[in-house]
XYZ file of C-alpha atoms in Angstrom:
664
model
C 157.311 94.463 -58.118
C 156.166 92.783 -61.348
C 155.150 94.692 -64.446
C 152.586 92.646 -66.434
C 151.850 93.379 -70.075
C 148.809 91.228 -70.839
C 146.637 92.114 -67.831
C 146.533 95.255 -65.731
C 144.934 94.077 -62.505
C 144.254 97.553 -61.057
C 142.445 98.663 -64.213
C 140.180 95.593 -64.141
C 139.245 96.197 -60.511
C 138.439 99.822 -61.218
C 136.317 98.843 -64.244
C 134.417 96.235 -62.261
C 133.599 98.692 -59.480
C 132.632 101.356 -62.000
C 130.211 98.998 -63.779
C 128.581 98.070 -60.450
C 128.265 101.704 -59.506
C 126.757 102.591 -62.894
C 124.230 99.752 -62.480
C 123.255 101.087 -59.043
C 122.949 104.568 -60.535
C 120.682 103.253 -63.322
C 118.570 101.301 -60.808
C 118.179 104.321 -58.531
C 117.328 106.552 -61.486
C 114.641 104.074 -62.663
C 113.125 103.812 -59.181
C 113.103 107.547 -58.556
C 111.622 108.346 -61.985
C 108.864 105.666 -61.688
C 108.248 106.080 -57.981
C 108.366 102.309 -57.613
C 110.893 100.089 -55.948
C 109.676 97.064 -57.921
C 109.499 97.771 -61.639
C 109.998 94.213 -62.862
C 109.793 90.734 -61.393
C 113.563 90.485 -60.919
C 113.499 93.517 -58.630
C 111.838 91.449 -55.864
C 111.082 87.811 -56.887
C 110.078 86.879 -53.360
C 107.208 89.373 -53.241
C 105.963 89.185 -56.843
C 103.152 86.762 -55.878
C 102.026 89.030 -53.055
C 102.081 92.033 -55.377
C 99.925 90.235 -57.978
C 97.365 89.191 -55.360
C 97.191 92.662 -53.853
C 96.695 94.246 -57.295
C 93.887 91.760 -58.069
C 92.288 92.393 -54.688
C 92.385 96.163 -55.088
C 90.888 95.915 -58.601
C 88.131 93.565 -57.399
C 87.288 95.851 -54.497
C 86.976 98.747 -56.941
C 84.407 96.804 -58.996
C 82.645 95.636 -55.836
C 82.256 99.253 -54.748
C 80.683 100.021 -58.134
C 78.278 97.101 -57.602
C 77.473 98.451 -54.163
C 76.642 101.820 -55.665
C 74.299 100.145 -58.186
C 72.678 98.043 -55.469
C 72.093 101.098 -53.328
C 70.569 102.990 -56.249
C 68.259 100.067 -57.016
C 67.102 99.773 -53.422
C 66.464 103.515 -53.214
C 64.414 103.472 -56.433
C 62.346 100.514 -55.205
C 61.799 102.141 -51.817
C 60.746 105.381 -53.486
C 58.029 103.543 -55.418
C 56.889 101.666 -52.328
C 56.728 104.931 -50.411
C 54.314 106.351 -52.974
C 52.235 103.161 -52.865
C 52.104 103.482 -49.087
C 50.870 107.075 -49.442
C 48.124 105.953 -51.809
C 47.100 103.143 -49.451
C 46.908 105.621 -46.600
C 44.585 107.809 -48.652
C 42.432 104.795 -49.598
C 42.165 103.933 -45.905
C 41.016 107.471 -45.157
C 38.315 107.059 -47.804
C 37.253 103.731 -46.273
C 36.936 105.401 -42.871
C 34.849 108.126 -44.484
C 32.654 105.484 -46.167
C 32.000 103.888 -42.773
C 29.410 106.590 -42.108
C 25.767 105.626 -42.553
C 24.843 109.199 -43.519
C 26.363 108.924 -47.007
C 24.100 108.702 -50.039
C 24.586 106.171 -52.830
C 25.965 109.000 -54.971
C 28.516 109.813 -52.274
C 29.608 106.190 -52.145
C 29.905 106.021 -55.929
C 32.220 109.034 -55.861
C 34.322 107.471 -53.113
C 34.533 104.189 -55.039
C 35.635 106.061 -58.152
C 38.431 107.705 -56.175
C 39.487 104.362 -54.689
C 39.571 102.740 -58.136
C 41.683 105.615 -59.460
C 44.213 105.181 -56.642
C 44.353 101.420 -57.191
C 44.978 102.041 -60.876
C 47.787 104.437 -59.966
C 49.336 101.788 -57.716
C 49.414 99.464 -60.726
C 50.956 102.218 -62.858
C 53.694 102.743 -60.270
C 54.569 99.044 -60.147
C 54.893 99.005 -63.936
C 57.007 102.175 -64.126
C 59.525 101.635 -61.307
C 62.568 100.318 -63.170
C 66.323 99.963 -62.782
C 68.242 99.382 -66.004
C 64.959 98.282 -67.678
C 64.209 95.792 -64.894
C 60.744 96.259 -63.418
C 61.207 96.106 -59.669
C 57.692 96.012 -58.234
C 55.474 94.166 -60.719
C 56.506 90.654 -59.705
C 58.416 89.920 -62.915
C 61.601 89.446 -60.877
C 61.670 88.094 -57.348
C 65.209 89.053 -56.384
C 68.383 90.693 -57.633
C 71.906 89.802 -56.559
C 75.090 91.866 -56.429
C 78.638 90.805 -55.573
C 79.703 93.373 -53.005
C 83.127 92.096 -52.029
C 86.157 90.457 -53.580
C 85.357 86.918 -52.423
C 83.006 84.476 -54.170
C 80.692 84.325 -51.141
C 80.193 88.111 -51.129
C 76.818 88.013 -52.903
C 74.086 90.238 -51.518
C 70.449 89.528 -52.426
C 67.733 92.176 -52.497
C 64.299 90.566 -52.360
C 61.544 92.152 -54.433
C 57.812 91.515 -54.251
C 54.870 92.068 -56.538
C 53.224 95.156 -55.083
C 50.391 95.855 -57.504
C 46.785 96.030 -56.368
C 46.100 92.393 -57.219
C 49.101 91.146 -55.249
C 47.939 93.279 -52.320
C 44.493 91.605 -52.582
C 42.875 94.956 -53.277
C 41.917 94.121 -56.865
C 40.551 90.954 -58.368
C 42.666 88.926 -60.753
C 42.854 90.340 -64.234
C 40.616 88.633 -66.702
C 38.179 89.248 -69.505
C 34.600 90.168 -68.756
C 33.175 89.207 -72.134
C 34.267 86.452 -74.484
C 33.183 86.194 -78.074
C 33.243 82.732 -79.590
C 34.171 81.648 -83.042
C 31.335 80.321 -85.152
C 29.495 77.619 -83.260
C 29.735 74.175 -84.816
C 26.980 72.094 -86.300
C 26.261 69.073 -84.086
C 23.411 66.614 -83.631
C 22.983 66.350 -79.868
C 19.985 64.058 -80.329
C 22.363 61.269 -81.271
C 25.023 62.122 -78.667
C 23.586 64.042 -75.767
C 25.536 66.735 -73.936
C 25.048 66.346 -70.186
C 24.371 69.472 -68.164
C 27.690 69.193 -66.310
C 30.056 68.437 -69.215
C 30.868 72.131 -69.691
C 31.512 74.391 -66.706
C 31.036 78.151 -66.578
C 32.588 79.791 -63.528
C 32.865 76.329 -61.965
C 29.146 75.567 -62.327
C 27.163 73.535 -64.850
C 26.812 75.459 -68.097
C 23.392 73.933 -68.769
C 20.321 73.381 -66.650
C 19.472 70.117 -68.403
C 20.879 67.634 -70.894
C 21.114 69.020 -74.427
C 19.517 66.534 -76.824
C 18.448 68.652 -79.804
C 19.564 68.375 -83.403
C 21.684 71.490 -83.851
C 23.067 70.740 -87.274
C 23.069 73.418 -89.969
C 19.690 74.992 -90.533
C 18.570 74.701 -86.919
C 19.817 78.098 -85.699
C 22.486 76.527 -83.508
C 23.798 79.698 -81.822
C 20.316 80.838 -80.808
C 19.550 77.408 -79.365
C 22.808 77.372 -77.382
C 22.037 80.855 -76.048
C 18.737 79.560 -74.693
C 20.360 76.463 -73.184
C 23.124 78.427 -71.411
C 20.828 81.153 -70.118
C 18.480 78.574 -68.632
C 21.147 78.079 -65.943
C 22.332 81.701 -65.571
C 21.042 81.871 -62.006
C 23.562 79.161 -61.114
C 26.696 80.008 -63.093
C 26.082 83.771 -63.159
C 26.792 84.266 -66.848
C 24.602 85.367 -69.757
C 25.028 84.225 -73.348
C 24.099 86.486 -76.240
C 23.800 84.998 -79.713
C 24.485 86.984 -82.873
C 25.638 86.381 -86.414
C 27.548 88.254 -89.052
C 28.929 87.524 -92.487
C 31.265 89.755 -94.491
C 31.362 89.496 -98.269
C 34.398 89.821 -100.453
C 35.182 93.394 -101.448
C 33.979 94.381 -104.917
C 35.455 97.356 -106.743
C 32.460 97.364 -109.085
C 29.202 95.444 -108.964
C 28.174 93.329 -111.948
C 25.297 90.980 -111.115
C 24.338 88.416 -113.757
C 21.433 86.997 -111.789
C 19.602 87.050 -108.484
C 20.559 85.213 -105.303
C 18.851 84.491 -101.990
C 19.545 85.273 -98.341
C 17.597 83.171 -95.864
C 15.292 82.173 -98.732
C 14.446 85.758 -99.705
C 15.372 86.786 -103.241
C 17.775 89.659 -103.806
C 17.140 91.307 -107.160
C 19.861 92.336 -109.601
C 21.401 95.724 -108.778
C 23.978 97.943 -110.483
C 25.776 99.460 -107.479
C 26.869 98.307 -104.046
C 24.769 101.030 -102.428
C 21.664 99.845 -104.254
C 22.455 96.237 -103.315
C 22.603 97.125 -99.605
C 19.287 98.954 -99.894
C 17.739 95.982 -101.713
C 18.886 93.512 -99.035
C 17.518 95.655 -96.206
C 14.171 95.990 -98.002
C 13.758 92.429 -99.283
C 15.468 90.152 -96.777
C 14.093 89.491 -93.300
C 16.210 88.640 -90.286
C 19.438 90.388 -91.338
C 20.764 93.924 -91.633
C 23.172 94.883 -94.415
C 25.869 97.543 -94.131
C 28.321 98.748 -96.765
C 31.902 98.813 -95.503
C 34.638 101.269 -96.486
C 36.388 98.651 -98.635
C 33.184 97.999 -100.633
C 32.408 94.757 -98.827
C 29.014 94.106 -97.236
C 28.379 92.939 -93.671
C 25.231 90.939 -93.019
C 24.317 90.717 -89.331
C 21.583 89.784 -86.902
C 21.142 89.941 -83.140
C 19.405 86.582 -82.814
C 22.227 84.227 -83.706
C 20.083 82.585 -86.369
C 21.856 80.993 -89.314
C 22.552 83.121 -92.385
C 21.898 81.058 -95.518
C 23.310 82.201 -98.869
C 21.992 80.456 -101.982
C 20.591 81.118 -105.433
C 22.008 81.555 -108.894
C 24.804 84.110 -108.570
C 25.770 85.072 -104.994
C 29.440 85.304 -105.996
C 28.619 88.321 -108.183
C 27.850 90.173 -104.942
C 30.911 88.803 -103.137
C 29.125 86.048 -101.189
C 29.751 82.300 -101.209
C 26.796 79.940 -101.021
C 26.446 78.136 -97.699
C 24.873 78.069 -94.256
C 26.726 80.258 -91.769
C 26.118 79.487 -88.100
C 26.230 82.255 -85.515
C 28.407 83.331 -82.598
C 28.026 83.587 -78.829
C 29.074 86.298 -76.393
C 29.525 85.250 -72.791
C 29.557 87.752 -69.911
C 28.985 87.487 -66.164
C 26.000 89.295 -64.700
C 28.110 90.894 -61.944
C 30.755 91.986 -64.494
C 33.411 89.743 -62.987
C 35.661 87.628 -65.160
C 34.443 84.665 -67.158
C 35.878 81.179 -66.848
C 34.760 78.405 -69.192
C 36.174 74.880 -69.310
C 35.191 71.233 -69.778
C 34.634 69.043 -66.733
C 37.870 67.033 -66.650
C 40.283 65.773 -64.042
C 42.959 68.053 -65.469
C 40.737 70.988 -64.547
C 40.340 69.774 -60.982
C 37.059 67.880 -61.246
C 36.510 64.369 -59.947
C 35.704 62.767 -63.299
C 36.370 63.192 -67.002
C 32.730 63.841 -67.826
C 33.456 66.588 -70.350
C 35.869 67.050 -73.209
C 37.521 69.982 -74.941
C 35.648 69.083 -78.134
C 32.361 69.780 -76.332
C 33.617 73.303 -75.709
C 34.747 73.670 -79.319
C 31.208 72.905 -80.513
C 30.110 76.015 -78.617
C 32.804 77.990 -80.457
C 34.925 78.490 -77.328
C 38.398 77.530 -76.203
C 39.186 76.654 -72.613
C 39.812 80.032 -70.950
C 40.402 80.753 -67.286
C 39.927 84.011 -65.415
C 43.551 85.013 -65.967
C 43.062 84.768 -69.763
C 45.279 81.735 -70.253
C 43.767 80.002 -73.269
C 44.283 76.256 -73.665
C 43.712 74.283 -76.838
C 42.321 70.893 -77.513
C 44.645 68.326 -79.046
C 46.652 69.620 -81.983
C 46.158 67.959 -85.350
C 48.467 65.395 -86.925
C 49.428 67.855 -89.674
C 52.503 70.044 -89.569
C 51.779 73.723 -90.140
C 52.595 75.106 -93.573
C 52.627 78.587 -95.052
C 49.292 77.847 -96.722
C 47.475 77.316 -93.414
C 45.285 80.266 -92.428
C 46.011 80.720 -88.716
C 46.336 84.112 -87.050
C 47.128 85.137 -83.485
C 46.067 88.723 -82.790
C 45.828 89.164 -86.586
C 49.419 88.005 -87.254
C 49.884 84.901 -89.394
C 51.505 81.832 -87.842
C 54.216 80.310 -90.019
C 55.261 76.748 -90.723
C 56.170 74.273 -87.983
C 58.928 71.692 -88.102
C 56.539 68.866 -87.179
C 52.944 68.225 -86.166
C 53.640 68.097 -82.424
C 52.286 70.667 -79.992
C 55.895 71.555 -79.134
C 56.713 72.434 -82.751
C 53.476 74.376 -83.256
C 54.036 76.314 -80.037
C 57.483 77.238 -81.321
C 55.942 78.450 -84.592
C 53.556 80.670 -82.620
C 56.452 82.002 -80.548
C 58.207 83.165 -83.715
C 55.705 86.054 -83.847
C 55.607 86.792 -80.105
C 57.201 90.221 -80.537
C 54.264 91.202 -82.757
C 51.432 89.488 -80.874
C 52.640 89.722 -77.248
C 51.417 86.133 -77.012
C 53.634 83.268 -75.878
C 52.791 79.633 -76.465
C 53.786 76.580 -74.471
C 53.101 72.958 -75.267
C 52.286 70.090 -72.964
C 51.295 66.464 -73.260
C 50.010 63.997 -70.704
C 48.985 60.378 -71.111
C 47.437 58.455 -68.240
C 48.001 54.713 -68.551
C 46.375 51.723 -66.884
C 48.933 48.962 -66.315
C 48.400 45.210 -66.570
C 51.166 43.109 -64.990
C 49.494 39.742 -65.652
C 51.573 39.016 -68.743
C 54.748 41.083 -68.964
C 56.210 41.900 -72.380
C 59.655 40.768 -73.425
C 62.594 43.129 -73.189
C 62.151 44.409 -76.753
C 58.377 44.467 -77.163
C 57.628 47.981 -75.884
C 58.980 51.276 -77.173
C 58.202 54.922 -76.439
C 58.915 57.392 -79.224
C 60.995 54.711 -80.943
C 63.129 53.984 -77.871
C 62.909 50.422 -76.566
C 62.086 50.237 -72.866
C 62.619 46.969 -71.015
C 59.661 46.148 -68.755
C 60.313 42.404 -68.691
C 61.170 42.329 -64.984
C 58.720 45.000 -63.792
C 56.702 43.991 -60.741
C 54.970 47.281 -60.017
C 54.437 50.841 -61.144
C 57.702 51.958 -59.529
C 59.688 49.656 -61.835
C 57.813 50.985 -64.868
C 58.496 54.603 -63.872
C 62.188 53.890 -63.303
C 62.532 52.105 -66.644
C 60.943 54.976 -68.578
C 62.889 57.725 -66.833
C 66.179 55.853 -67.203
C 65.615 55.521 -70.955
C 66.346 59.254 -71.463
C 63.665 59.842 -74.100
C 63.846 63.601 -74.662
C 61.711 65.347 -72.053
C 59.410 62.339 -71.629
C 58.941 61.645 -67.922
C 56.905 59.116 -65.983
C 55.306 59.516 -62.572
C 52.494 58.100 -60.474
C 49.347 60.169 -60.073
C 47.353 60.516 -56.873
C 45.184 57.551 -57.846
C 48.205 55.305 -58.300
C 48.043 55.336 -62.097
C 50.938 55.914 -64.477
C 51.342 59.327 -66.077
C 53.683 59.818 -69.031
C 54.255 63.474 -69.824
C 56.172 65.900 -72.000
C 56.567 69.425 -70.675
C 57.261 70.745 -74.178
C 54.270 69.107 -75.849
C 56.185 66.465 -77.791
C 54.165 63.615 -79.271
C 54.061 60.510 -77.098
C 54.071 57.343 -79.212
C 53.485 54.024 -77.439
C 54.310 50.860 -79.385
C 53.548 47.386 -78.046
C 54.326 44.502 -80.386
C 53.387 40.849 -79.955
C 50.126 39.155 -79.091
C 50.619 38.925 -75.349
C 48.420 40.927 -73.002
C 49.515 44.549 -73.234
C 51.265 46.083 -70.247
C 49.525 49.319 -71.280
C 45.955 48.085 -71.154
C 44.157 51.464 -71.441
C 45.026 55.114 -72.052
C 43.617 58.586 -71.478
C 45.002 61.411 -73.617
C 45.783 65.034 -72.720
C 42.151 66.036 -73.241
C 41.065 63.331 -70.760
C 39.552 61.252 -73.539
C 39.858 57.459 -73.293
C 41.852 55.971 -76.185
C 41.538 52.309 -77.151
C 44.554 50.037 -76.873
C 46.450 49.330 -80.088
C 49.837 48.100 -81.240
C 50.869 51.715 -81.831
C 49.153 54.799 -80.440
C 50.259 58.403 -81.015
C 49.139 60.929 -78.437
C 49.088 64.582 -79.474
C 49.639 67.417 -77.029
C 47.967 70.734 -76.272
C 48.998 74.380 -76.493
C 48.475 77.124 -73.924
C 48.540 80.777 -74.974
C 49.319 83.640 -72.598
C 49.289 87.363 -73.349
C 52.176 89.268 -71.760
C 49.843 92.056 -70.620
C 46.960 89.783 -69.662
C 44.910 90.927 -72.654
C 42.491 88.644 -74.439
C 43.946 86.663 -77.319
C 42.320 86.800 -80.722
C 42.532 83.511 -82.628
C 41.319 83.574 -86.209
C 41.627 81.885 -89.583
C 40.125 78.937 -91.399
C 42.668 76.431 -90.052
C 42.822 77.204 -86.316
C 41.814 73.596 -85.611
C 45.331 72.577 -86.705
C 46.623 74.070 -83.429
C 43.679 72.670 -81.467
C 41.777 75.930 -81.062
C 38.452 77.348 -82.081
C 38.357 80.894 -83.408
C 37.832 83.412 -80.629
C 37.877 87.123 -79.906
C 36.764 89.483 -77.182
C 35.000 92.823 -77.026
C 36.404 93.782 -73.651
C 39.885 94.507 -72.419
C 41.019 92.854 -69.203
C 41.674 95.110 -66.252
C 42.065 94.874 -62.539
C 38.747 95.508 -60.844
C 38.494 96.688 -57.266
C 37.749 93.996 -54.714
C 37.282 96.571 -51.950
C 33.941 98.320 -51.931
C 32.649 101.562 -50.470
C 29.035 100.595 -51.250
C 28.072 100.080 -47.595
C 29.409 100.557 -44.082
C 30.026 96.830 -43.719
C 31.969 96.705 -47.006
C 33.938 99.793 -46.020
C 34.774 98.184 -42.678
C 35.955 95.033 -44.441
C 37.979 97.212 -46.806
C 39.851 98.751 -43.868
C 41.020 95.278 -42.839
C 42.237 94.552 -46.377
C 43.958 97.921 -46.621
C 45.703 97.452 -43.267
C 47.009 94.105 -44.486
C 48.254 95.759 -47.673
C 49.963 98.536 -45.690
C 51.669 95.902 -43.523
C 52.797 94.050 -46.649
C 54.314 97.201 -48.135
C 55.935 98.058 -44.794
C 57.521 94.608 -44.570
C 58.796 94.879 -48.123
C 60.271 98.312 -47.410
C 61.869 97.028 -44.203
C 63.495 94.182 -46.113
C 64.839 96.558 -48.757
C 65.963 99.065 -46.098
C 67.851 96.326 -44.267
C 69.585 95.437 -47.530
C 70.468 99.096 -48.032
C 72.013 99.282 -44.552
C 73.989 96.126 -45.233
C 75.242 97.751 -48.435
C 76.445 100.773 -46.430
C 78.302 98.519 -43.987
C 79.904 96.622 -46.837
C 80.935 99.869 -48.517
C 82.616 101.014 -45.290
C 84.328 97.670 -44.850
C 85.492 97.513 -48.459
C 86.788 101.081 -48.280
C 88.871 100.177 -45.218
C 90.167 96.979 -46.808
C 90.990 98.894 -49.986
C 92.996 101.487 -48.036
C 94.873 98.852 -46.027
C 95.638 96.825 -49.154
C 96.952 99.892 -50.956
C 99.198 100.784 -47.982
C 100.518 97.242 -47.865
C 101.129 97.232 -51.602
C 102.819 100.611 -51.364
C 105.249 99.398 -48.718
C 106.275 96.565 -51.005
C 106.264 98.359 -54.335
C 106.848 102.071 -53.706
C 110.343 103.533 -53.584
C 111.853 105.107 -50.433
C 112.752 108.427 -52.041
C 115.149 109.601 -49.282
C 117.063 106.350 -49.206
C 117.109 105.974 -52.999
C 118.241 109.606 -53.439
C 121.092 108.955 -51.015
C 122.028 105.815 -52.964
C 121.946 107.756 -56.224
C 124.189 110.510 -54.833
C 126.637 107.961 -53.466
C 126.691 106.094 -56.779
C 127.287 109.282 -58.732
C 130.234 110.252 -56.465
C 131.725 106.772 -56.791
C 131.274 106.972 -60.572
C 133.248 110.205 -60.714
C 136.030 108.861 -58.465
C 136.237 105.570 -60.378
C 136.396 107.397 -63.691
C 139.250 109.595 -62.410
C 141.237 106.673 -60.977
C 140.676 104.642 -64.147
C 142.241 107.498 -66.112
C 145.299 107.444 -63.817
C 145.559 103.666 -64.097
C 145.542 103.925 -67.868
C 148.392 106.467 -67.634
C 150.646 103.842 -65.979
C 150.926 102.073 -69.334
C 153.355 104.806 -70.385
C 155.921 103.354 -67.950
C 155.704 100.024 -69.719
C 156.236 101.674 -73.106
C 159.353 103.510 -71.842
C 160.813 100.208 -70.588
C 160.285 98.718 -74.032
C 162.269 101.619 -75.514
């Protein structure tokens, strides 16, 4: 037997085993205290990827189940609203059946119609009020909503939504305005440039019965004459014009008249108070009525539409400015349906460009359809500035970045939150092409971008060349007649330049107002603006500079509303109403069925996801969770070994005493 001084082999072995046992004890303690077998990546490197994926899957399923809950709530809210609409439709049908009796009096039918209209109005109220997280579900503003109900990217579920108001159900006519009020009519000599009977359309029919060829410049009572001309064809277009005039003075805190002035040629004597001035006007002036306003201004008005002429020595002392003020027109349909007024142009669906937006502007009107979308003429070539007097629904329009329709529409949209009016620009140029003498590669440019037409052999080549040039939102296409259309959906200016003396490829043009524009080396085409009210209300356009955005001043004395298109006025109308109501009930039923099917799918997905979630958690648990019985046994074993190893190590250390005795 050897006795070694530098290394005690038995002690080292005991220490090594003790360290291993202590490590196992620490590992078992960590697992038992955390409840997990895998507390760090090194505990099970082979399964760490699986663990990460399972954790991600379980988390995703949890969020998917939340989405499913939201989707189910949304579908239940929508179905609740549709259920109430169905109940109202059922009641309306009962009324229609009741109205199918020939024994009812006209008073009875009026009462039934009133009840029907009230229920239709309530249907519209329901569609506006049914919301989920501020999303209106039944008014047509959104067509579908999507939810991810699952942990995979293809787990989207779509719930289709439909506009369910009375108009969408074809039970009410389209919202519109029943009475339009023009801006001041414009002075124009129609004897030098006649206005054909068909150049302006009212409700799709000729506005006039005959060509207008009168001199309607200032002093000729233009509004009254236009009233007569329009009403001569009322039996055809179904609308009645009413001329009137009004003029409001500047407000005066105190009245100090230095001299007389005249209204319509009648002298107004000097007065010392605003009240006395109003009395003097009403006594001395024919053809107008004066009223004192709360701000100490005076309104002069008439119901004829005749011009109001202010003249004389000192009208400004009374707050008036000398001049001839032309009247206004009101336009309303005889049957109280909604008014539509527009020029006869191809853009408006007519065969020829007989009319022009400027013809409409002379009447003081903008182009307005039955859904109250108001469209301008061409915008001016001036950018808007803060000094321009332009108001939309009485809110001032600010400066624009350029003179284009796109920039002016953006300026209008800056006040949308105040006006509820949104503006959109557009521009369209129709071009006649001449391929007899093609330009060189650098002779033609659009908005400053050179476009090579040198090898063009037909309209298709021209379209391709323009669209490949990537000029903003400028696009080219062929129209139904085979002509070239160059457009900008934003309303950007379209500038066509053609240098050189050769025959122009662009031989003729028609602008966005359907007006023919002569060929030139450089032609700038301005766009138009369309205004839409978010609630379908009429749009008031006012100010001295509204022509800068292509509009005439306009207002309205009526608020748009949905009118009933089902009538209880006779048995035949009531019978027809039943057919319309049945169709509406079927439409609502189909919509509810679609939503109900989506709700059932949601339930199935919830069940499936719940099962997958449970299975995934079990699988993760088998990998990650500690086996408490086994780990407790390991801990006990390790603790016993620790105690034994510690005891033996103490004995091994005692053997060093033998070595010390040998040294002695």
